[in-house]
GROMACS .gro file of C-alpha atoms in nm:
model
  168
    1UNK     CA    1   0.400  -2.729   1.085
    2UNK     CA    2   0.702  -2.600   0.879
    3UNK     CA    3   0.569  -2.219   0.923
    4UNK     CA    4   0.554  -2.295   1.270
    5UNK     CA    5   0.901  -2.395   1.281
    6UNK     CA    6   1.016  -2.129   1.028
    7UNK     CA    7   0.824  -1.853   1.281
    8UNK     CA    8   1.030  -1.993   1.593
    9UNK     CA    9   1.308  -1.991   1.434
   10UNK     CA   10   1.342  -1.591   1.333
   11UNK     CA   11   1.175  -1.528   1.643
   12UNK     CA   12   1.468  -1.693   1.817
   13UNK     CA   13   1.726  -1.493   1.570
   14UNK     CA   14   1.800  -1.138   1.579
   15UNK     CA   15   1.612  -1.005   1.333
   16UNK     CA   16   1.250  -1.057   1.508
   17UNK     CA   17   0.976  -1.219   1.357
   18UNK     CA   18   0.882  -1.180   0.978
   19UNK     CA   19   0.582  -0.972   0.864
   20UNK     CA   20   0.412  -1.043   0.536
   21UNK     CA   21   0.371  -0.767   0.298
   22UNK     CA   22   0.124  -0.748  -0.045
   23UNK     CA   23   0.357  -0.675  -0.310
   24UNK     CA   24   0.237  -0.477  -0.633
   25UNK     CA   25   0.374  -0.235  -0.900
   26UNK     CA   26   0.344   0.109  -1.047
   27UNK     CA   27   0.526   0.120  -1.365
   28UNK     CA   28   0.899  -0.042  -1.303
   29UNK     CA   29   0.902  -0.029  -0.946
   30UNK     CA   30   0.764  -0.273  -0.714
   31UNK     CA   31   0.594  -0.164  -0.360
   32UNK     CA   32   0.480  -0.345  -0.035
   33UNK     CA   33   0.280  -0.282   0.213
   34UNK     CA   34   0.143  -0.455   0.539
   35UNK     CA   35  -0.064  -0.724   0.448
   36UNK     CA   36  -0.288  -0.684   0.747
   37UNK     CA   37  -0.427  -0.363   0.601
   38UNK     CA   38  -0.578  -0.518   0.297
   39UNK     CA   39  -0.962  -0.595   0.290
   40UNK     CA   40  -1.031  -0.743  -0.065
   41UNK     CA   41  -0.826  -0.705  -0.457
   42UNK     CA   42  -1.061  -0.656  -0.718
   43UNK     CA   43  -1.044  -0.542  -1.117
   44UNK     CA   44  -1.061  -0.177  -1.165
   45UNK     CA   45  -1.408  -0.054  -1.258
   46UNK     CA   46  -1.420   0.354  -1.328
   47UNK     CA   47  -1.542   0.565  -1.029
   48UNK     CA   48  -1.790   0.815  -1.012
   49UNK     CA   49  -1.573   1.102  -1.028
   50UNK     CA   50  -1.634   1.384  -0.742
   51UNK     CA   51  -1.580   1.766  -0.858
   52UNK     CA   52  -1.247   1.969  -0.732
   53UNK     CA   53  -1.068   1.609  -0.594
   54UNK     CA   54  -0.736   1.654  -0.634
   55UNK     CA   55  -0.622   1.441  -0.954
   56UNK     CA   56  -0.475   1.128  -0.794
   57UNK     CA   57  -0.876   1.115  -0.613
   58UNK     CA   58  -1.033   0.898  -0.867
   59UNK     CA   59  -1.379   0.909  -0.782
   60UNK     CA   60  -1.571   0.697  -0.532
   61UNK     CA   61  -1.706   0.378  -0.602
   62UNK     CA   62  -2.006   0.156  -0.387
   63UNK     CA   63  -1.903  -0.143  -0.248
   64UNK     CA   64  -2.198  -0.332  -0.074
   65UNK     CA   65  -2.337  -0.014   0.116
   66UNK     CA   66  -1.970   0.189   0.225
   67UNK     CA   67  -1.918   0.453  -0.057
   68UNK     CA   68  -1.504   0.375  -0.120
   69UNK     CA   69  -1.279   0.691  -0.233
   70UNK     CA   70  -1.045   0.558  -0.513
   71UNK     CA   71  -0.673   0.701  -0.491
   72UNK     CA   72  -0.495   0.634  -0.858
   73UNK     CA   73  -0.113   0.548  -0.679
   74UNK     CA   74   0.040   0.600  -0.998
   75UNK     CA   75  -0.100   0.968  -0.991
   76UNK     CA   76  -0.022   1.049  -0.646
   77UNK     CA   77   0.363   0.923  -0.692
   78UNK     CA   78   0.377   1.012  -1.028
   79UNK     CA   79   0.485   0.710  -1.174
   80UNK     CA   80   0.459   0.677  -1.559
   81UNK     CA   81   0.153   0.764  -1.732
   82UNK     CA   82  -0.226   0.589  -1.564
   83UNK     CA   83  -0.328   0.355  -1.815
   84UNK     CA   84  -0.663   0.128  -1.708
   85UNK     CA   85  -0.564  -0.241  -1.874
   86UNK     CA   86  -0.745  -0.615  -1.772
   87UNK     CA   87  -0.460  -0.584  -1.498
   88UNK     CA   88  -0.494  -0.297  -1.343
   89UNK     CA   89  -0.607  -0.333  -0.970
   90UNK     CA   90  -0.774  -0.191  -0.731
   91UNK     CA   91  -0.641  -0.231  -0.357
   92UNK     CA   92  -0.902  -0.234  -0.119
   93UNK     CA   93  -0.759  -0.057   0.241
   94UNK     CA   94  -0.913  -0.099   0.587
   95UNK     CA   95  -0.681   0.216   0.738
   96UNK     CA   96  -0.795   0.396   1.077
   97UNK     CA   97  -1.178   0.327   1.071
   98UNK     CA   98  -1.191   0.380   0.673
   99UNK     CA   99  -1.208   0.208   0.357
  100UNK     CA  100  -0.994   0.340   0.090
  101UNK     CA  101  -0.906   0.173  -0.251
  102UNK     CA  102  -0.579   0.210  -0.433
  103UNK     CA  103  -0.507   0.201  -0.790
  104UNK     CA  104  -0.224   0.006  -0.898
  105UNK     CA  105  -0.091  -0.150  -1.224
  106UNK     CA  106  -0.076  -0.538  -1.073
  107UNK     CA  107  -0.028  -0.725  -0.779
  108UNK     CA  108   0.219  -0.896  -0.766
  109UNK     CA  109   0.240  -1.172  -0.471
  110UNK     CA  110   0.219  -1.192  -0.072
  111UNK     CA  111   0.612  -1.237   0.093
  112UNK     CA  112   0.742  -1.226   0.413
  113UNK     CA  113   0.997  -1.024   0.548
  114UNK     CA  114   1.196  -0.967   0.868
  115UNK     CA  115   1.356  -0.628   1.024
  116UNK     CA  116   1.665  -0.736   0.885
  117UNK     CA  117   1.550  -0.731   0.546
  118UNK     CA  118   1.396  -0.372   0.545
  119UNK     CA  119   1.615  -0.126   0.493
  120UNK     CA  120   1.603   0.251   0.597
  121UNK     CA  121   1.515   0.447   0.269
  122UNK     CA  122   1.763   0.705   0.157
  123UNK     CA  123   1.674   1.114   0.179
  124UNK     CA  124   1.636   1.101  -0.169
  125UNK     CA  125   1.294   0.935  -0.298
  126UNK     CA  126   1.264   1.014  -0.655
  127UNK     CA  127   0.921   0.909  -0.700
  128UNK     CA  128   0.780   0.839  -0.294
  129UNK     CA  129   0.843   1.156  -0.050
  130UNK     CA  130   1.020   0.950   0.223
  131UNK     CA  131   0.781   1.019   0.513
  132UNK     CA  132   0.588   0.767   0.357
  133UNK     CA  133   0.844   0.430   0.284
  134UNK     CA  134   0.903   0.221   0.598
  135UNK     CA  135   1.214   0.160   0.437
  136UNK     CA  136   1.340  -0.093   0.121
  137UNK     CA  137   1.271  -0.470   0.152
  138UNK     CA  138   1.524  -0.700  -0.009
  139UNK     CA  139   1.434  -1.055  -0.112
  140UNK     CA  140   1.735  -1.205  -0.318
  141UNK     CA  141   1.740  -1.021  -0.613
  142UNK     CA  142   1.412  -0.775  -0.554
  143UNK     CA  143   1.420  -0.450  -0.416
  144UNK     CA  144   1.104  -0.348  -0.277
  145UNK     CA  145   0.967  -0.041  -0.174
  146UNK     CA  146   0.760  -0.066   0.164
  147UNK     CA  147   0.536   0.226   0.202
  148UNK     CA  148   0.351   0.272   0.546
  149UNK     CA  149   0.044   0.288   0.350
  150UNK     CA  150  -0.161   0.376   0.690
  151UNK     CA  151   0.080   0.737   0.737
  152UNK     CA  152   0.041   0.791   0.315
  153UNK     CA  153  -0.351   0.767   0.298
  154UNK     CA  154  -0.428   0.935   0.673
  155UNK     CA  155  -0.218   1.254   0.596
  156UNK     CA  156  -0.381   1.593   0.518
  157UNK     CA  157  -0.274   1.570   0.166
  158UNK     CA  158  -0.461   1.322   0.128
  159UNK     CA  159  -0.795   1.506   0.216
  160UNK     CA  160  -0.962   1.174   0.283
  161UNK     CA  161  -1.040   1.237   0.651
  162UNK     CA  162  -1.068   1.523   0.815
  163UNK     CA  163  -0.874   1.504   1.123
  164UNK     CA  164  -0.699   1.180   1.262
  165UNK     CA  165  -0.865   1.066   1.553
  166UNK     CA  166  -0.658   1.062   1.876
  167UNK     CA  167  -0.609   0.754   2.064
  168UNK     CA  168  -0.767   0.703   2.391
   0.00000   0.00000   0.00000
């Protein structure tokens, strides 16, 4: 009942209604990213690697039939050095047709934010090329990166599919 109310209420307000983010980190920064993307979390287990993957592809690993490529975050940004501790994560993405896990260091928490709190990034990403943050989320004190983590993993950089598939 009160996140009924709480809903009407920004929906009645400028700002449009909230959307709720996963939040996690990659050395000091924190991150978001839509929580409606995210299939499962689970602990990091190593990959079988596959030869001439670019170094932020991990490997694959099976998960109950669907053979999962593993993107290491902290590679692909370059953020700090990619240490594998108990609390190291791995992200599990359901992103245009495909399953894709993402390394990160921890997850953090689920949060909701509204238009008004996102931010557009500035031209200057030191550690995200800017094509890929939605903008900056602000919740009190935290500044939060929100990647569009859908754009990020379906790019050809990526090399994880072949050719986005055109809508009909």
């Amino acid at each position: 009942m009160v996140q009924e109310n709480s809903t009407r209420n920004s929906e009645a307000g400028e700002s449009g209604p909230a959307q709720e983010y996963l939040t996690f980190t990659l050395g000091p920064e924190e991150y978001a990213i839509d929580i409606l993307k995210v299939q499962e979390i689970r602990g990091y287990e190593a990959p079988t690697s596959i030869a001439q993957a670019p170094a932020f592809i991990k490997g694959v690993i099976n998960l109950r039939g669907t053979i999962v490529p593993i993107v290491d975050l902290r590679i692909k940004f370059g953020v700090g050095e990619a240490e594998y501790t108990p609390f190291t994560v791995v992200i599990i993405l359901n992103i245009g047709h495909r399953v894709v896990g993402i390394v990160v260091d921890g997850v953090s928490d689920v949060i909701s934010l509204t238009s008004e709190q996102i931010r557009p990034a500035p031209e200057f990403a030191a550690t995200v090329d800017t094509k890929y943050i939605e903008g900056l989320g602000t919740l009190g004190e935290r500044m939060l990166i929100v990647v569009d983590i859908g754009r990020l993993l379906l790019s050809p950089e990526m090399a994880l599919v072949d050719e986005v598939e055109p809508a009909h």
